[in-house]
Coordinates of N, CA, C and O in Angstrom, one line a residue:
M1 N 140.6 90.3 92.1 CA 139.4 89.8 91.7 C 139.6 88.6 90.6 O 138.8 87.6 90.6
I2 N 140.6 88.6 89.9 CA 140.7 87.4 89.1 C 141.4 86.4 89.7 O 140.8 85.3 89.5
V3 N 141.7 86.6 90.8 CA 142.4 85.3 91.8 C 141.0 84.6 92.3 O 140.9 83.2 92.4
I4 N 140.0 85.6 92.6 CA 138.8 84.9 93.3 C 138.0 84.1 92.0 O 137.5 83.1 92.3
V5 N 137.9 84.6 91.1 CA 137.3 84.1 89.7 C 138.0 82.6 89.5 O 137.3 81.5 89.4
R6 N 139.4 82.6 89.6 CA 140.1 81.4 89.1 C 140.0 80.4 90.3 O 139.8 79.1 90.1
A7 N 139.9 80.7 91.5 CA 139.5 79.9 92.7 C 138.2 79.2 92.4 O 138.1 77.9 92.8
A8 N 137.2 80.2 91.9 CA 136.1 79.7 92.0 C 135.7 78.8 90.8 O 135.1 77.8 90.9
V9 N 136.3 79.0 89.7 CA 136.3 78.1 88.5 C 137.0 76.7 88.8 O 136.3 75.8 88.4
R10 N 137.9 76.8 89.8 CA 138.5 75.4 89.8 C 137.9 74.7 91.1 O 138.3 73.7 91.5
R11 N 136.8 75.4 91.4 CA 136.1 74.7 92.7 C 137.0 74.5 93.7 O 136.5 73.5 94.6
D12 N 137.9 75.2 94.2 CA 138.6 75.1 95.2 C 138.0 75.9 96.3 O 138.4 77.1 96.5
L13 N 136.9 75.5 96.9 CA 135.9 76.0 97.7 C 136.6 76.9 99.1 O 136.4 78.0 99.2
N14 N 137.5 75.9 99.7 CA 138.1 76.3 100.7 C 139.2 77.6 100.5 O 139.1 78.5 101.1
K15 N 139.8 77.8 99.3 CA 140.7 78.8 98.8 C 139.5 79.8 98.7 O 140.2 81.0 98.9
F16 N 138.8 79.6 97.8 CA 138.0 80.7 97.4 C 137.1 81.2 98.7 O 137.2 82.6 98.8
L17 N 136.8 80.5 99.6 CA 136.3 81.2 100.6 C 137.2 81.8 101.7 O 137.0 83.1 102.3
E18 N 138.5 81.5 101.7 CA 139.7 82.0 102.4 C 140.0 83.4 101.8 O 140.0 84.5 102.3
I19 N 139.8 83.4 100.4 CA 140.3 84.6 99.7 C 139.2 85.7 100.0 O 139.4 86.8 100.3
V20 N 137.9 85.4 99.9 CA 136.8 86.3 100.2 C 136.9 86.8 101.6 O 136.3 87.8 101.8
N21 N 136.9 85.8 102.5 CA 136.9 86.1 104.0 C 138.2 87.4 104.1 O 138.0 88.2 104.8
H22 N 139.1 87.3 103.6 CA 140.4 88.0 103.3 C 140.0 89.4 103.0 O 140.3 90.3 103.7
F23 N 139.2 89.7 101.8 CA 138.9 90.7 101.2 C 137.7 91.3 102.4 O 137.7 92.7 102.5
I24 N 136.8 90.5 102.8 CA 135.7 91.3 103.8 C 136.4 91.8 105.0 O 136.3 92.8 105.3
L25 N 137.4 91.0 105.5 CA 138.0 91.5 106.8 C 139.1 92.7 106.4 O 138.9 93.6 107.4
K26 N 139.8 92.8 105.3 CA 140.5 93.7 104.8 C 139.7 95.0 104.8 O 139.9 96.1 105.3
K27 N 138.6 95.0 104.0 CA 137.7 96.3 103.9 C 137.0 96.4 105.1 O 136.9 97.7 105.2
S28 N 136.7 95.8 105.8 CA 136.0 96.0 107.3 C 137.1 96.7 108.2 O 137.0 97.6 108.6
D29 N 138.8 96.5 108.1 CA 139.7 97.0 108.7 C 140.0 98.5 108.3 O 140.4 99.2 109.1
T30 N 139.5 98.7 107.1 CA 139.9 100.1 106.4 C 138.7 101.1 106.3 O 139.0 102.1 106.0
D31 N 137.4 100.7 106.3 CA 136.1 101.4 106.2 C 135.6 101.6 107.4 O 134.5 100.6 107.5
S32 N 135.9 102.0 108.4 CA 135.4 102.1 109.6 C 133.8 103.0 109.6 O 133.1 102.6 110.5
T33 N 133.8 103.9 108.8 CA 132.3 104.7 108.7 C 131.2 103.5 108.2 O 130.1 103.5 108.8
E34 N 131.5 102.4 107.5 CA 130.8 101.3 107.1 C 130.5 100.3 108.1 O 129.5 99.7 108.4
T35 N 131.5 99.9 108.5 CA 131.6 98.5 109.3 C 131.8 98.9 111.0 O 131.8 97.9 111.5
G36 N 131.9 99.8 111.4 CA 132.0 100.1 112.6 C 133.4 100.0 113.3 O 134.3 99.7 112.4
N37 N 133.8 100.0 114.5 CA 135.2 99.9 114.9 C 135.5 98.4 115.2 O 134.8 98.1 116.3
L38 N 136.4 97.9 114.7 CA 136.7 96.3 115.0 C 137.4 96.2 116.2 O 137.5 95.3 116.6
S39 N 138.0 97.3 116.8 CA 138.2 97.1 118.3 C 137.6 97.3 119.3 O 137.9 97.7 120.3
N40 N 136.2 97.1 119.2 CA 135.0 97.3 120.2 C 135.4 96.5 121.4 O 135.4 95.5 121.4
P41 N 135.5 97.6 122.5 CA 136.2 96.9 123.6 C 135.0 95.9 124.2 O 135.5 95.1 125.0
H42 N 133.9 96.0 123.8 CA 132.8 95.1 124.5 C 132.9 93.6 123.8 O 132.8 93.0 124.5
L43 N 133.5 93.6 122.4 CA 133.5 92.3 122.0 C 134.8 91.7 122.3 O 134.8 90.4 122.5
S44 N 135.8 92.4 122.7 CA 137.3 91.9 123.1 C 137.1 91.2 124.3 O 136.3 91.6 125.1
G45 N 137.8 90.0 124.6 CA 138.1 89.5 125.7 C 137.3 88.1 125.6 O 137.0 87.2 124.6
N46 N 137.0 87.5 126.8 CA 136.9 86.1 127.4 C 135.3 85.8 127.4 O 134.6 86.7 128.2
W47 N 134.5 85.1 126.7 CA 133.3 84.9 126.6 C 132.9 83.3 127.0 O 133.4 82.3 126.3
Q48 N 132.2 83.2 128.2 CA 131.7 81.5 128.3 C 130.4 81.4 127.2 O 129.5 82.3 127.5
V49 N 130.4 80.4 126.4 CA 129.2 79.9 125.9 C 128.2 79.4 127.1 O 128.4 78.2 127.7
I50 N 127.1 80.0 127.1 CA 126.1 79.5 128.3 C 124.7 79.1 127.6 O 124.1 78.5 128.2
Q51 N 124.5 79.5 126.2 CA 123.5 78.9 125.5 C 123.6 78.8 124.1 O 124.7 79.6 123.3
L52 N 123.2 77.4 123.4 CA 123.6 77.2 122.0 C 122.3 76.6 121.7 O 121.9 75.6 122.1
G53 N 122.0 77.1 120.4 CA 120.8 76.4 119.9 C 119.6 76.3 120.6 O 118.7 75.4 120.7
G54 N 119.3 77.3 121.5 CA 118.2 77.5 122.3 C 118.3 76.7 123.5 O 117.2 76.6 124.4
K55 N 119.2 75.9 123.7 CA 119.6 75.0 125.0 C 120.6 75.6 125.9 O 121.8 76.0 125.4
A56 N 120.1 75.5 127.1 CA 121.4 76.1 128.0 C 122.7 74.9 128.1 O 122.1 73.7 128.1
I57 N 123.4 75.3 128.4 CA 124.5 74.5 128.5 C 125.0 73.8 129.7 O 125.3 75.0 130.9
D58 N 124.9 72.7 130.1 CA 125.1 72.5 131.5 C 126.5 71.8 131.9 O 127.1 71.0 131.2
A59 N 127.2 72.8 132.4 CA 128.8 72.8 132.8 C 128.9 71.5 133.4 O 130.3 71.0 132.8
A60 N 128.2 70.9 134.2 CA 128.5 69.7 134.8 C 128.8 68.3 133.8 O 129.4 67.5 134.1
Q61 N 128.0 68.6 132.6 CA 128.3 67.4 131.7 C 129.5 67.3 130.7 O 129.8 66.5 130.1
M62 N 130.0 68.7 130.8 CA 131.3 68.8 130.0 C 132.6 68.1 130.7 O 132.7 68.2 131.6
A63 N 133.3 67.8 129.7 CA 134.5 67.0 130.1 C 135.5 68.1 130.9 O 136.7 68.4 130.0
G64 N 135.4 68.8 131.7 CA 136.5 69.8 132.5 C 135.6 71.1 132.4 O 135.1 71.4 133.7
R65 N 135.5 71.8 131.6 CA 135.0 73.0 131.7 C 134.2 73.5 130.1 O 134.2 72.7 129.4
P66 N 133.2 74.4 130.6 CA 132.4 74.5 129.7 C 133.0 75.2 128.4 O 134.1 76.0 128.5
P67 N 132.4 75.3 127.0 CA 133.0 76.1 125.9 C 133.2 77.5 126.3 O 132.4 78.2 127.2
A68 N 134.2 78.1 125.7 CA 134.6 79.5 125.9 C 135.0 79.9 124.9 O 136.0 79.4 124.0
L69 N 135.0 81.1 124.3 CA 135.5 81.7 123.4 C 136.3 83.2 123.6 O 135.8 84.1 124.5
E70 N 137.4 83.4 123.1 CA 138.1 84.7 123.4 C 138.1 85.4 121.9 O 138.7 84.9 120.9
F71 N 137.5 86.8 121.9 CA 137.6 87.4 120.6 C 138.8 88.3 120.6 O 138.9 89.1 121.6
F72 N 139.5 88.7 119.3 CA 140.2 89.6 119.1 C 139.8 90.1 117.7 O 140.4 90.1 116.9
P73 N 138.6 90.9 117.9 CA 138.3 91.7 116.7 C 139.3 92.4 115.8 O 139.2 92.7 114.7
A74 N 139.8 93.4 116.6 CA 141.0 94.2 116.0 C 141.8 93.6 115.1 O 142.3 93.9 113.9
E75 N 142.6 92.4 115.8 CA 143.2 91.5 114.8 C 142.7 90.5 113.9 O 143.3 89.8 113.1
G76 N 141.2 90.2 114.1 CA 140.6 89.5 113.1 C 140.4 88.0 113.3 O 140.5 87.1 112.4
Y77 N 140.6 87.6 114.6 CA 140.6 86.3 114.9 C 139.9 85.9 116.2 O 139.7 86.6 117.1
F78 N 139.7 84.7 116.6 CA 139.2 84.1 117.7 C 139.9 83.0 118.0 O 140.6 82.2 117.4
Q79 N 139.8 82.6 119.4 CA 140.3 81.1 119.8 C 139.8 81.0 120.9 O 138.8 81.6 121.5
G80 N 139.6 79.5 121.4 CA 138.9 78.9 122.7 C 138.6 77.6 122.9 O 139.9 76.9 122.5
Y81 N 137.9 77.1 123.6 CA 137.8 75.8 124.0 C 136.3 75.2 123.7 O 135.2 76.1 124.1
G82 N 136.3 74.3 122.8 CA 134.9 73.9 122.6 C 134.3 72.9 123.5 O 133.1 72.5 123.2
G83 N 134.8 72.6 124.8 CA 134.4 71.7 125.6 C 135.1 70.5 125.6 O 135.1 69.4 126.8
C84 N 136.0 70.0 124.8 CA 137.1 69.1 124.8 C 138.3 69.5 124.0 O 139.2 69.2 124.4
N85 N 138.2 70.3 122.8 CA 139.1 70.6 122.2 C 139.7 72.3 121.9 O 138.5 73.0 122.2
R86 N 140.7 72.8 121.9 CA 141.0 73.9 121.7 C 140.6 74.4 120.2 O 140.7 73.4 119.1
I87 N 140.0 75.6 119.9 CA 139.4 75.9 118.5 C 139.9 77.5 118.1 O 140.4 78.1 119.1
S88 N 139.9 77.7 117.0 CA 140.6 79.0 116.5 C 139.8 79.2 115.2 O 139.5 78.3 114.4
G89 N 140.0 80.4 114.7 CA 139.8 80.8 113.3 C 139.6 82.4 113.3 O 140.0 83.0 114.1
K90 N 139.3 82.6 112.0 CA 139.1 84.3 111.6 C 137.7 84.5 111.8 O 136.7 83.9 112.0
M91 N 137.7 85.9 112.3 CA 136.5 86.6 112.5 C 136.7 87.8 112.0 O 137.7 88.4 112.0
G92 N 135.5 88.7 111.9 CA 135.3 90.0 111.5 C 134.0 90.7 112.2 O 133.1 89.6 112.7
A93 N 133.8 92.0 112.3 CA 132.7 92.5 112.8 C 132.4 93.7 112.2 O 133.5 94.5 111.6
T94 N 130.9 94.0 112.0 CA 130.7 95.3 111.8 C 130.1 95.8 112.7 O 129.9 95.4 114.0
A95 N 129.2 97.1 112.9 CA 128.7 97.6 113.8 C 127.9 96.8 114.7 O 127.5 96.8 116.1
N96 N 127.1 95.9 113.9 CA 126.0 94.9 114.6 C 126.1 93.5 114.0 O 125.0 92.8 114.3
T97 N 127.1 93.0 113.1 CA 127.1 91.9 112.8 C 128.7 91.1 113.1 O 129.7 91.9 113.0
L98 N 128.7 90.0 113.5 CA 129.9 88.9 113.8 C 129.9 88.1 112.7 O 128.8 87.4 112.2
Y99 N 130.9 88.0 111.9 CA 131.4 86.8 111.0 C 132.3 86.0 111.3 O 133.4 86.4 112.0
F100 N 132.2 84.6 111.1 CA 133.3 83.8 111.4 C 133.7 83.0 110.2 O 132.8 82.9 109.6
G101 N 135.2 82.6 110.0 CA 135.6 82.0 108.7 C 135.6 80.4 109.2 O 134.9 80.0 109.9
M102 N 136.5 79.7 108.5 CA 136.7 78.2 108.8 C 137.2 78.2 110.3 O 138.1 79.0 110.8
V103 N 136.7 77.1 111.0 CA 137.2 76.9 112.5 C 138.2 75.7 112.3 O 138.0 74.7 112.0
R104 N 139.4 76.0 113.3 CA 140.3 74.8 113.3 C 139.9 74.4 114.6 O 139.6 75.0 115.5
S105 N 140.5 73.1 114.8 CA 140.2 72.4 116.2 C 141.2 71.4 116.0 O 141.7 70.6 115.4
T106 N 141.7 71.0 117.5 CA 142.3 69.9 117.8 C 141.7 68.8 117.6 O 140.2 69.1 117.5
K107 N 142.1 67.5 117.9 CA 141.4 66.2 117.5 C 141.3 65.2 118.5 O 141.7 64.2 118.5
M108 N 141.1 65.7 119.9 CA 141.1 65.0 121.2 C 139.8 64.3 121.4 O 138.9 64.6 120.7
A109 N 140.0 63.0 121.9 CA 138.5 62.5 122.0 C 138.3 62.5 123.5 O 139.0 62.4 124.3
C110 N 137.1 62.7 123.4 CA 136.2 63.0 124.8 C 134.9 62.6 124.5 O 134.4 62.0 123.7
P111 N 134.3 61.9 125.8 CA 133.0 61.1 126.1 C 131.8 62.0 125.6 O 131.0 61.5 125.0
E112 N 131.9 63.5 125.7 CA 130.7 64.1 125.3 C 131.3 65.2 123.9 O 132.0 66.2 124.6
L113 N 130.8 65.2 122.9 CA 131.3 65.8 121.7 C 130.3 66.7 121.2 O 130.4 67.1 120.3
E114 N 128.9 66.3 121.5 CA 127.8 66.9 121.1 C 127.8 68.2 120.9 O 127.7 68.9 120.1
T115 N 128.1 68.9 122.2 CA 127.9 70.4 122.3 C 129.1 71.0 121.4 O 128.7 72.1 120.9
E116 N 130.1 70.4 121.5 CA 131.3 70.8 120.8 C 131.0 70.8 119.4 O 131.3 71.9 118.6
S117 N 130.3 69.9 118.9 CA 130.2 69.7 117.4 C 129.1 70.7 117.0 O 129.3 71.4 115.9
E118 N 128.1 70.8 118.0 CA 127.2 72.1 117.5 C 127.9 73.4 117.4 O 127.4 74.0 116.5
L119 N 128.6 73.8 118.4 CA 129.3 74.9 118.4 C 130.2 75.3 117.2 O 130.2 75.9 116.7
L120 N 130.9 74.2 116.7 CA 131.8 74.3 115.4 C 131.0 74.5 114.4 O 131.5 75.5 113.5
H121 N 129.7 73.8 114.2 CA 128.9 74.1 113.3 C 128.3 75.6 113.3 O 128.5 75.9 111.9
A122 N 127.9 76.0 114.1 CA 127.4 77.2 114.3 C 128.6 78.4 114.1 O 128.0 79.4 113.4
L123 N 129.7 78.1 114.5 CA 130.9 79.2 114.0 C 131.3 79.2 112.7 O 131.5 80.4 112.0
T124 N 131.6 78.1 112.0 CA 132.0 77.8 111.0 C 131.4 78.4 109.9 O 130.1 78.4 109.4
N125 N 131.9 79.4 109.0 CA 131.4 80.4 108.2 C 130.2 81.1 108.6 O 129.3 81.3 108.0
G126 N 129.8 81.3 110.0 CA 128.7 81.9 110.5 C 128.7 83.2 110.5 O 129.8 84.0 110.6
S127 N 127.5 84.0 110.1 CA 127.4 85.3 110.4 C 126.1 85.4 111.5 O 124.9 84.9 111.2
Y128 N 126.3 86.3 112.3 CA 125.4 86.5 113.3 C 125.0 88.2 113.4 O 126.0 88.9 113.9
D129 N 123.8 88.8 113.8 CA 123.7 90.0 114.6 C 123.9 89.9 116.0 O 123.5 88.6 116.4
Y130 N 124.5 90.8 116.5 CA 124.8 90.7 117.9 C 124.6 91.9 118.7 O 124.3 93.1 118.0
A131 N 124.1 91.5 119.8 CA 123.9 92.7 120.7 C 124.0 92.3 122.2 O 124.4 91.1 122.5
F132 N 124.1 93.4 123.1 CA 124.7 93.4 124.3 C 123.7 93.4 125.1 O 122.9 94.1 125.1
D133 N 123.6 92.4 126.2 CA 122.6 92.4 127.1 C 123.5 92.3 128.7 O 123.6 91.1 129.0
E134 N 123.5 93.7 129.2 CA 124.6 93.5 130.7 C 125.6 92.9 130.2 O 126.5 93.4 129.6
Q135 N 126.1 92.0 130.9 CA 127.6 91.1 130.9 C 127.3 89.8 129.6 O 128.2 89.0 129.6
Q136 N 126.3 90.0 128.7 CA 126.0 88.9 127.9 C 126.1 89.4 126.5 O 125.8 90.6 126.2
L137 N 126.6 88.6 125.6 CA 126.6 88.8 124.2 C 125.7 87.7 123.7 O 125.8 86.5 123.8
V138 N 124.7 88.4 122.9 CA 123.6 87.6 122.3 C 123.6 87.5 120.8 O 123.7 88.6 120.3
L139 N 123.8 86.3 120.0 CA 124.2 86.1 118.7 C 122.7 85.7 118.2 O 122.4 84.6 118.5
S140 N 122.1 86.1 117.2 CA 121.1 86.0 116.5 C 121.1 86.0 115.0 O 121.8 86.6 114.6
K141 N 120.2 85.3 114.6 CA 120.0 85.3 113.2 C 118.6 85.2 112.5 O 117.8 84.3 113.5
E142 N 118.2 85.8 111.8 CA 116.7 86.1 111.6 C 115.9 86.2 112.8 O 114.9 85.6 112.8
G143 N 116.4 86.9 113.6 CA 115.6 87.3 114.7 C 115.3 86.3 115.8 O 114.5 86.3 116.8
E144 N 116.0 85.1 115.6 CA 116.2 83.9 116.6 C 117.4 83.9 117.3 O 118.5 83.9 116.6
T145 N 117.6 83.9 118.7 CA 118.6 83.7 119.3 C 119.1 82.2 119.0 O 118.7 81.5 119.2
R146 N 120.7 82.5 118.5 CA 121.3 81.2 118.3 C 122.4 81.0 119.4 O 122.6 79.7 119.6
M147 N 122.9 81.6 120.2 CA 123.9 81.5 120.9 C 124.0 82.8 122.0 O 123.7 83.9 121.7
V148 N 124.2 82.5 123.3 CA 124.1 83.6 124.5 C 125.6 83.2 125.1 O 126.0 81.9 125.3
L149 N 126.3 84.2 125.1 CA 127.8 84.2 125.8 C 127.8 85.0 127.3 O 127.1 86.1 126.7
R150 N 128.4 84.6 128.1 CA 128.7 85.5 129.4 C 130.2 85.8 129.3 O 131.0 85.1 129.3
K151 N 130.5 87.3 129.5 CA 131.7 87.9 129.6 C 132.3 87.4 131.0 O 131.8 87.2 132.0
V152 N 133.4 86.9 130.9 CA 134.2 86.4 131.9 C 135.6 86.8 132.3 O 136.2 87.4 131.2
A153 N 136.2 86.7 133.4 CA 137.3 87.4 133.7 C 138.3 86.2 133.2 O 138.0 85.0 133.3
R154 N 139.6 86.6 132.9 CA 140.5 85.7 132.2 C 141.2 84.8 133.3 O 141.6 85.1 134.3

């Protein structure tokens, strides 16, 4: 707790968020009655982003392939492809909420970065209620759908 206060006092926001995220993930990992099962087999695996911010993603306009994420909830991280760059970061899950930490990304130049930028913004330090609808994962906040992903084979 002292480390958190020191980081906050020094205004080292990134370090502070990293420490808080670590404690949230550590608590989630050990308190299964409150947080649900982090190794939820429905969350694990590959997901293609098919809707973002209320708009369908047009795969034909992407530089190669559409954005996709692979979740490893038991290990507390995700990785994927934003539409141009490889992305990764920390994640956590409770029975009905997904949490994302800071997102890392490669820095390749591509003609279309709008969708990727929107995805990175949505994921970075985001938390969403989640629900499954057949082979889709629906992420929402305050009752509004923010992202829809479709389960895909690797």
